[in-house]
Tab-separated table of C-alpha atoms in Angstrom:
chain	number	residue	atom	x	y	z
A	1	MET	CA	-0.250	-0.337	-0.415
A	2	SER	CA	0.997	3.497	-1.088
A	3	VAL	CA	0.470	6.442	1.191
A	4	ALA	CA	2.059	9.463	0.692
A	5	LEU	CA	3.312	11.076	4.154
A	6	THR	CA	4.434	14.591	4.904
A	7	LEU	CA	6.585	15.363	6.997
A	8	THR	CA	7.619	19.082	5.854
A	9	GLU	CA	5.641	22.619	6.522
A	10	PRO	CA	3.396	23.041	3.246
A	11	ARG	CA	4.365	27.056	2.466
A	12	PRO	CA	1.998	29.418	5.347
A	13	ARG	CA	-0.487	31.534	3.960
A	14	LYS	CA	0.768	34.981	5.258
A	15	ALA	CA	2.901	35.534	8.098
A	16	ALA	CA	1.856	34.735	11.826
A	17	PRO	CA	1.448	37.945	14.016
A	18	ARG	CA	4.195	38.032	16.508
A	19	HIS	CA	3.526	36.890	19.748
A	20	LEU	CA	5.258	37.349	23.356
A	21	ALA	CA	5.474	33.793	23.315
A	22	ASP	CA	7.259	33.639	20.217
A	23	LEU	CA	10.232	35.903	21.797
A	24	ASP	CA	12.599	35.169	24.779
A	25	LEU	CA	12.959	38.425	27.068
A	26	ALA	CA	15.139	40.330	25.532
A	27	GLY	CA	12.752	40.400	22.522
A	28	CYS	CA	10.037	41.501	24.225
A	29	GLN	CA	11.847	44.260	25.949
A	30	SER	CA	12.783	45.725	22.392
A	31	VAL	CA	9.434	45.402	21.412
A	32	LEU	CA	8.578	47.366	23.797
A	33	SER	CA	10.914	49.908	22.957
A	34	GLU	CA	9.711	50.532	19.748
A	35	ILE	CA	6.362	51.545	20.442
A	36	GLY	CA	7.627	53.890	23.421
A	37	GLN	CA	6.989	51.539	26.635
A	38	PRO	CA	10.377	50.931	29.200
A	39	ALA	CA	11.639	47.244	29.020
A	40	PHE	CA	10.315	46.127	33.147
A	41	ARG	CA	6.894	46.087	31.308
A	42	ALA	CA	8.039	42.625	29.875
A	43	LYS	CA	8.135	41.161	32.949
A	44	GLN	CA	4.878	41.999	33.954
A	45	LEU	CA	3.306	40.622	30.752
A	46	ARG	CA	5.115	37.502	31.275
A	47	GLN	CA	4.074	37.119	34.828
A	48	GLN	CA	0.260	38.108	33.625
A	49	TYR	CA	0.392	36.008	30.256
A	50	PHE	CA	2.302	32.664	32.099
A	51	GLY	CA	1.619	33.017	35.185
A	52	ARG	CA	-1.712	34.650	35.703
A	53	HIS	CA	-3.050	33.490	32.344
A	54	VAL	CA	-4.135	36.589	31.165
A	55	GLY	CA	-4.208	36.623	27.328
A	56	ASP	CA	-5.369	40.978	27.008
A	57	ALA	CA	-3.846	43.443	27.705
A	58	SER	CA	-7.196	45.616	28.309
A	59	GLN	CA	-7.626	43.712	31.383
A	60	MET	CA	-4.052	43.745	32.867
A	61	THR	CA	-4.503	46.077	35.328
A	62	ASP	CA	-1.202	46.531	35.778
A	63	LEU	CA	-0.534	48.346	32.867
A	64	PRO	CA	-1.310	52.298	32.169
A	65	ALA	CA	-4.618	52.670	31.006
A	66	ALA	CA	-3.099	54.399	27.913
A	67	ALA	CA	-0.918	51.955	27.121
A	68	ARG	CA	-2.661	48.719	26.493
A	69	GLU	CA	-4.041	48.882	23.447
A	70	ALA	CA	-0.385	49.593	21.766
A	71	ILE	CA	0.847	46.948	23.859
A	72	GLY	CA	-1.962	44.608	23.339
A	73	GLU	CA	-1.659	44.689	19.377
A	74	ALA	CA	2.341	44.596	19.717
A	75	LEU	CA	3.004	41.394	21.929
A	76	LEU	CA	-0.538	40.266	22.383
A	77	PRO	CA	-2.625	39.320	19.291
A	78	ARG	CA	-5.248	37.055	19.678
A	79	LEU	CA	-3.909	33.765	18.220
A	80	LEU	CA	-7.150	31.563	18.920
A	81	GLN	CA	-10.203	32.885	18.313
A	82	PRO	CA	-13.118	29.877	19.686
A	83	ILE	CA	-15.093	28.299	16.700
A	84	ARG	CA	-16.632	25.663	19.364
A	85	VAL	CA	-16.522	24.799	22.513
A	86	ASP	CA	-18.858	21.761	24.180
A	87	SER	CA	-18.285	19.582	27.168
A	88	CYS	CA	-19.839	16.325	28.648
A	89	ASP	CA	-18.709	14.123	31.190
A	90	ASP	CA	-20.666	16.389	33.670
A	91	GLY	CA	-18.706	19.361	32.758
A	92	ARG	CA	-15.450	17.454	33.403
A	93	THR	CA	-14.218	16.898	29.891
A	94	VAL	CA	-14.517	20.066	27.422
A	95	LYS	CA	-13.282	19.861	23.674
A	96	ALA	CA	-13.196	23.374	22.111
A	97	VAL	CA	-12.381	23.737	18.409
A	98	TRP	CA	-9.898	27.065	17.225
A	99	ARG	CA	-9.409	28.670	14.365
A	100	LEU	CA	-6.479	30.160	13.932
A	101	TYR	CA	-4.843	33.820	12.150
A	102	ASP	CA	-5.322	32.121	8.631
A	103	GLY	CA	-8.675	30.501	8.811
A	104	ALA	CA	-6.551	26.698	9.645
A	105	LEU	CA	-8.417	24.531	12.647
A	106	VAL	CA	-7.254	23.047	15.715
A	107	GLU	CA	-8.214	21.428	18.759
A	108	SER	CA	-7.366	21.111	22.174
A	109	VAL	CA	-9.001	19.214	25.303
A	110	ILE	CA	-9.100	19.576	28.910
A	111	MET	CA	-10.033	16.952	31.268
A	112	ALA	CA	-10.675	16.817	35.084
A	113	TYR	CA	-9.970	13.690	37.179
A	114	PRO	CA	-9.744	14.058	40.978
A	115	ASP	CA	-5.905	14.056	41.198
A	116	ARG	CA	-5.261	16.357	38.176
A	117	VAL	CA	-6.678	18.469	35.688
A	118	THR	CA	-4.791	17.584	31.872
A	119	ALA	CA	-4.921	19.292	28.877
A	120	CYS	CA	-4.605	17.577	25.561
A	121	VAL	CA	-2.946	20.031	23.131
A	122	SER	CA	-2.303	20.262	19.386
A	123	SER	CA	1.065	20.633	17.529
A	124	GLN	CA	-0.270	21.022	13.827
A	125	ALA	CA	-3.222	22.091	12.154
A	126	GLY	CA	-4.101	18.266	10.526
A	127	CYS	CA	-1.791	15.619	10.230
A	128	GLY	CA	0.353	14.212	7.738
A	129	MET	CA	1.513	10.932	8.714
A	130	ALA	CA	-2.308	9.465	7.203
A	131	CYS	CA	-3.281	6.749	9.285
A	132	PRO	CA	-6.290	5.403	8.287
A	133	PHE	CA	-8.453	4.880	11.804
A	134	CYS	CA	-7.324	8.836	12.513
A	135	ALA	CA	-10.035	11.793	11.835
A	136	THR	CA	-6.902	13.967	11.933
A	137	GLY	CA	-5.017	11.935	9.314
A	138	GLN	CA	-7.507	11.274	7.063
A	139	GLY	CA	-7.516	14.981	6.725
A	140	GLY	CA	-3.814	15.549	5.807
A	141	LEU	CA	-1.416	18.366	6.848
A	142	ASP	CA	-2.581	21.918	6.615
A	143	ARG	CA	0.658	23.550	8.377
A	144	ASN	CA	2.386	23.298	11.504
A	145	LEU	CA	1.950	25.688	14.420
A	146	THR	CA	3.797	28.198	15.935
A	147	THR	CA	5.629	28.271	19.267
A	148	ALA	CA	3.255	30.559	20.974
A	149	GLU	CA	-0.158	28.927	19.399
A	150	ILE	CA	1.267	25.796	21.136
A	151	VAL	CA	1.667	27.553	24.601
A	152	ASP	CA	-2.022	29.878	23.834
A	153	GLN	CA	-3.556	26.120	23.633
A	154	VAL	CA	-1.874	25.699	27.664
A	155	VAL	CA	-2.944	29.499	28.490
A	156	ASN	CA	-6.595	29.012	27.469
A	157	ALA	CA	-6.572	25.734	28.903
A	158	ALA	CA	-5.518	26.509	32.127
A	159	ARG	CA	-7.676	29.800	32.304
A	160	LEU	CA	-10.814	27.697	31.366
A	161	ALA	CA	-10.573	25.170	33.636
A	162	GLU	CA	-10.352	27.694	36.139
A	163	GLU	CA	-12.891	29.389	35.079
A	164	ARG	CA	-15.165	26.547	35.082
A	165	GLY	CA	-14.099	25.186	38.659
A	166	LEU	CA	-11.979	22.427	37.402
A	167	GLY	CA	-9.059	23.115	39.228
A	168	ARG	CA	-5.612	24.005	38.896
A	169	LEU	CA	-4.072	22.859	35.277
A	170	SER	CA	-1.254	20.175	35.695
A	171	ASN	CA	-0.585	18.064	33.173
A	172	ILE	CA	-0.048	18.311	29.340
A	173	VAL	CA	-0.273	15.833	26.407
A	174	PHE	CA	0.959	16.499	23.546
A	175	MET	CA	-1.961	13.904	21.478
A	176	GLY	CA	-4.001	16.287	19.716
A	177	MET	CA	-3.867	16.910	16.320
A	178	GLY	CA	-1.033	16.758	14.532
A	179	GLU	CA	2.496	14.847	15.065
A	180	PRO	CA	4.653	16.733	17.235
A	181	LEU	CA	8.468	15.256	16.782
A	182	ALA	CA	7.172	16.931	13.129
A	183	ASN	CA	7.012	20.256	14.298
A	184	TRP	CA	10.615	19.760	16.231
A	185	ASN	CA	11.876	23.184	16.500
A	186	ARG	CA	8.441	24.717	17.446
A	187	LEU	CA	7.858	21.877	19.662
A	188	LYS	CA	11.220	22.000	21.180
A	189	ALA	CA	10.373	25.604	22.426
A	190	ALA	CA	6.669	25.318	23.349
A	191	LEU	CA	8.295	22.557	26.140
A	192	HIS	CA	10.231	24.755	27.309
A	193	LEU	CA	8.266	27.311	27.619
A	194	ILE	CA	5.575	25.287	29.762
A	195	THR	CA	8.146	23.536	31.918
A	196	LYS	CA	10.160	26.738	33.086
A	197	PRO	CA	9.128	28.849	35.860
A	198	VAL	CA	6.507	31.740	36.110
A	199	PRO	CA	7.527	34.210	34.811
A	200	ASP	CA	9.899	32.626	32.057
A	201	GLY	CA	6.715	30.671	31.366
A	202	ILE	CA	4.050	28.530	32.459
A	203	GLY	CA	5.632	26.514	35.302
A	204	ILE	CA	4.070	23.109	34.558
A	205	SER	CA	6.366	20.204	35.805
A	206	ALA	CA	8.651	18.778	33.133
A	207	ARG	CA	7.648	15.264	34.470
A	208	ASN	CA	3.805	15.883	34.197
A	209	VAL	CA	4.158	16.288	29.817
A	210	THR	CA	3.920	13.946	27.870
A	211	VAL	CA	4.745	14.140	23.979
A	212	SER	CA	3.084	11.887	22.116
A	213	THR	CA	4.558	10.303	18.173
A	214	VAL	CA	4.391	7.861	15.108
A	215	GLY	CA	7.639	6.873	15.941
A	216	LEU	CA	10.619	9.704	14.314
A	217	VAL	CA	13.084	7.990	14.874
A	218	PRO	CA	15.924	10.548	14.768
A	219	THR	CA	13.403	12.868	16.526
A	220	ILE	CA	12.998	10.461	19.487
A	221	GLU	CA	16.687	10.876	19.868
A	222	LYS	CA	16.463	15.237	19.914
A	223	LEU	CA	14.104	14.734	22.298
A	224	ALA	CA	16.059	12.140	24.206
A	225	ALA	CA	19.092	15.001	24.125
A	226	GLU	CA	17.139	17.552	24.996
A	227	GLY	CA	17.442	17.412	28.636
A	228	LEU	CA	13.937	17.421	29.324
A	229	PRO	CA	12.437	14.492	31.417
A	230	VAL	CA	9.031	14.790	29.812
A	231	ARG	CA	7.129	11.255	29.223
A	232	LEU	CA	7.586	9.603	25.457
A	233	ALA	CA	4.338	7.845	24.333
A	234	VAL	CA	4.653	5.851	20.892
A	235	SER	CA	1.175	5.314	19.101
A	236	LEU	CA	2.349	1.582	18.081
A	237	HIS	CA	-0.998	0.231	17.535
A	238	ALA	CA	0.658	-3.516	16.093
A	239	PRO	CA	3.470	-5.628	17.133
A	240	ASP	CA	4.068	-6.486	13.752
A	241	ASP	CA	5.916	-4.662	10.524
A	242	GLU	CA	2.730	-5.868	8.391
A	243	LEU	CA	0.031	-4.826	10.088
A	244	ARG	CA	1.870	-1.456	10.932
A	245	ASP	CA	2.554	-0.477	7.722
A	246	GLU	CA	-1.176	-0.736	6.971
A	247	LEU	CA	-2.283	1.341	10.120
A	248	VAL	CA	0.535	3.436	10.701
A	249	PRO	CA	2.084	3.995	7.353
A	250	ILE	CA	5.587	6.025	8.444
A	251	ASN	CA	6.637	2.442	9.951
A	252	THR	CA	7.571	2.263	5.732
A	253	ARG	CA	10.634	4.044	6.692
A	254	TRP	CA	11.019	3.114	10.509
A	255	LYS	CA	10.176	-0.061	11.286
A	256	VAL	CA	8.773	-1.103	14.713
A	257	ALA	CA	12.319	-2.738	16.248
A	258	GLU	CA	13.589	0.296	15.339
A	259	VAL	CA	10.975	2.637	16.488
A	260	LEU	CA	11.057	0.318	20.133
A	261	GLY	CA	14.465	0.659	20.428
A	262	ALA	CA	14.715	4.571	19.986
A	263	ALA	CA	12.286	4.416	23.027
A	264	TRP	CA	14.526	2.478	25.231
A	265	GLU	CA	17.068	4.557	24.718
A	266	TYR	CA	14.892	7.473	25.599
A	267	ALA	CA	14.123	5.442	28.818
A	268	ARG	CA	17.803	4.718	29.604
A	269	VAL	CA	18.775	8.424	28.924
A	270	THR	CA	15.585	10.182	30.768
A	271	LYS	CA	14.436	7.574	33.279
A	272	ARG	CA	11.597	7.594	32.322
A	273	ARG	CA	8.353	4.826	31.771
A	274	VAL	CA	7.761	4.716	28.075
A	275	SER	CA	4.081	4.595	27.211
A	276	ILE	CA	2.617	2.154	24.357
A	277	GLU	CA	-0.664	3.921	22.642
A	278	TYR	CA	-2.406	0.927	21.199
A	279	ALA	CA	-6.011	1.877	19.778
A	280	MET	CA	-7.934	-1.066	19.955
A	281	ILE	CA	-9.564	-1.920	16.366
A	282	ARG	CA	-12.044	-4.861	15.828
A	283	ASP	CA	-11.045	-8.006	14.101
A	284	VAL	CA	-8.033	-5.531	12.796
A	285	ASN	CA	-4.676	-5.665	15.678
A	286	ASP	CA	-7.190	-7.071	18.646
A	287	GLN	CA	-5.838	-11.194	17.863
A	288	PRO	CA	-4.528	-13.029	20.946
A	289	TRP	CA	-1.609	-13.740	19.165
A	290	ARG	CA	-0.783	-10.045	18.495
A	291	ALA	CA	-1.129	-9.504	22.484
A	292	ASP	CA	1.094	-12.209	23.232
A	293	LEU	CA	4.001	-10.872	20.453
A	294	LEU	CA	3.513	-6.943	22.276
A	295	GLY	CA	4.167	-8.760	25.616
A	296	LYS	CA	7.143	-10.601	24.254
A	297	LEU	CA	9.068	-7.352	22.734
A	298	LEU	CA	7.776	-4.914	25.740
A	299	LYS	CA	8.451	-7.766	28.643
A	300	GLY	CA	11.631	-6.504	30.959
A	301	ARG	CA	11.176	-2.909	29.500
A	302	LEU	CA	10.744	0.519	31.530
A	303	VAL	CA	7.656	0.183	29.600
A	304	HIS	CA	3.091	1.253	30.795
A	305	VAL	CA	0.660	-0.073	27.642
A	306	ASN	CA	-1.998	2.231	27.158
A	307	LEU	CA	-5.059	0.600	25.332
A	308	ILE	CA	-7.186	2.826	23.396
A	309	PRO	CA	-10.953	2.240	22.855
A	310	LEU	CA	-11.317	3.293	19.398
A	311	ASN	CA	-13.528	6.223	19.152
A	312	PRO	CA	-14.509	5.537	15.753
A	313	THR	CA	-15.246	8.868	12.910
A	314	PRO	CA	-18.589	8.410	11.571
A	315	GLY	CA	-18.450	6.153	8.189
A	316	SER	CA	-15.365	4.955	8.900
A	317	ARG	CA	-14.726	0.873	8.382
A	318	TRP	CA	-12.790	1.109	11.818
A	319	ASP	CA	-14.499	-0.167	14.986
A	320	ALA	CA	-13.892	-0.627	18.456
A	321	SER	CA	-12.930	-4.378	19.696
A	322	PRO	CA	-15.267	-5.520	21.610
A	323	LYS	CA	-14.881	-5.638	25.638
A	324	PRO	CA	-14.322	-8.951	26.277
A	325	VAL	CA	-11.328	-9.045	23.636
A	326	GLU	CA	-10.151	-5.972	25.138
A	327	ALA	CA	-10.213	-7.981	28.789
A	328	GLU	CA	-8.180	-11.046	26.674
A	329	PHE	CA	-5.391	-8.671	25.783
A	330	VAL	CA	-5.563	-6.840	29.157
A	331	ARG	CA	-5.118	-10.406	30.815
A	332	ARG	CA	-2.229	-11.735	27.905
A	333	LEU	CA	0.042	-8.594	28.405
A	334	ARG	CA	-0.271	-8.835	31.839
A	335	ASP	CA	0.149	-12.706	32.012
A	336	ALA	CA	3.864	-10.950	29.863
A	337	GLY	CA	4.543	-9.215	33.209
A	338	VAL	CA	3.617	-5.751	30.894
A	339	SER	CA	1.968	-2.579	33.290
A	340	THR	CA	-1.405	-2.019	31.133
A	341	THR	CA	-4.634	-0.451	31.439
A	342	VAL	CA	-7.608	0.599	29.218
A	343	ARG	CA	-8.028	4.584	28.947
A	344	ASP	CA	-10.517	6.374	30.744
A	345	THR	CA	-13.237	6.774	27.638
A	346	ARG	CA	-14.106	10.416	27.188
A	347	GLY	CA	-15.693	13.056	24.986
A	348	GLN	CA	-17.661	10.189	22.617
A	349	GLU	CA	-20.778	12.471	22.647
A	350	ILE	CA	-18.869	15.710	21.351
A	351	ASP	CA	-16.746	14.227	18.380
A	352	GLY	CA	-13.945	13.086	21.652
A	353	ALA	CA	-10.983	11.824	19.034
A	354	CYS	CA	-8.786	13.734	17.484
A	355	GLY	CA	-10.166	15.516	14.699
A	356	GLN	CA	-13.334	14.675	14.726
A	357	LEU	CA	-15.400	18.133	16.095
A	358	ALA	CA	-12.808	20.107	13.686
A	359	ALA	CA	-14.208	18.023	10.817
A	360	SER	CA	-17.832	18.360	12.287
A	361	VAL	CA	-17.301	22.201	12.433
A	362	ARG	CA	-15.538	22.072	8.315
A	363	GLU	CA	-18.459	19.879	7.049
A	364	ALA	CA	-21.299	21.941	8.825
A	365	GLY	CA	-19.716	25.655	7.439
A	366	THR	CA	-20.618	26.732	10.590
A	367	PRO	CA	-19.066	27.638	14.187
A	368	GLY	CA	-21.842	25.645	15.765
A	369	ARG	CA	-22.260	26.192	19.527
A	370	THR	CA	-19.574	28.957	20.086
A	371	ALA	CA	-17.610	29.609	23.431
A	372	ALA	CA	-18.103	32.963	22.235
A	373	GLU	CA	-18.483	32.803	25.513
A	374	PRO	CA	-17.191	30.210	27.591
A	375	PRO	CA	-17.926	32.777	30.971
A	376	GLY	CA	-15.413	35.560	31.575
A	377	ALA	CA	-13.460	34.535	29.286
A	378	SER	CA	-10.462	37.028	28.401
A	379	GLY	CA	-7.536	37.605	25.849
A	380	ALA	CA	-6.953	34.767	23.584
A	381	ALA	CA	-10.037	32.947	23.809
A	382	GLU	CA	-12.658	35.742	24.750
């Protein structure tokens, strides 16, 4: 089977707006100087944006009222325009579709649990990996996100979680739209901003950040060398090359053994347990012998398997494995000594699978239920 993969970014339609999350402190100071503002305001802005999750200069009361508009235009343009925000699970799951400056759509999700609040963010508008069971993969790659567009999803998620009484954002997973490692330079910059303490970043512990990949081996090696103890999650979905070539087409470039080899090296360097993501697809990858093969490949490694009940896309030929089949798969992995859990299913009634809600917005050609107006929203997610 021949599938077109996109590892490079299509030409952007126009330049992205300048934002303080794309600049270091000195860069912010330089821009402020250009508009006649003192350099010390850079730290004020970064404290408000990264620490208090305020993205609208007009609401920054520590700035002179007469200067707020100019500062906002220079350093705090709106990056994410809310198109639709839905919630379910008694409000504990919130999914947003955002329109970017050039019309591209991306999704992010907030999930509140008893012990944590997690934001699932996107790294690309669309995805070039062409996995056939994934709604995002079916739509192809539009473009890479800028560092600021990635970070702004986290800032918006933190504010929405607080406004909706879900608690303080504590965890980030790069499991939204796109292949994070295919946008390496901007992902790397975003990871540093997410994990640096306020006011230089958002201040989320690197140990609470997970980066998911389908297996871009050279970039896994770069991530290992970056010195950030984030968790690596490998979207494996099949233990054998024959099936994985179909389910995860990048496998035609880097085979299962190479991907797992890079994962084990990542675990060795970072001392962090690797997650293996495995979507359970009825009569495709859920056979007992595949569970046994997966167990053999993973046994004795610093690894945890996260089985994912497939959230089928409308009209798709792919469906979730029956629960008894899923339970047998779990049993065989655990009997092999491999730590295994089944992911908590969230958001099915709000098109919770990656790419579904954005696709439904595109198809409808209407904003649907907008967050325009989530309560008390401000700044980029106003």
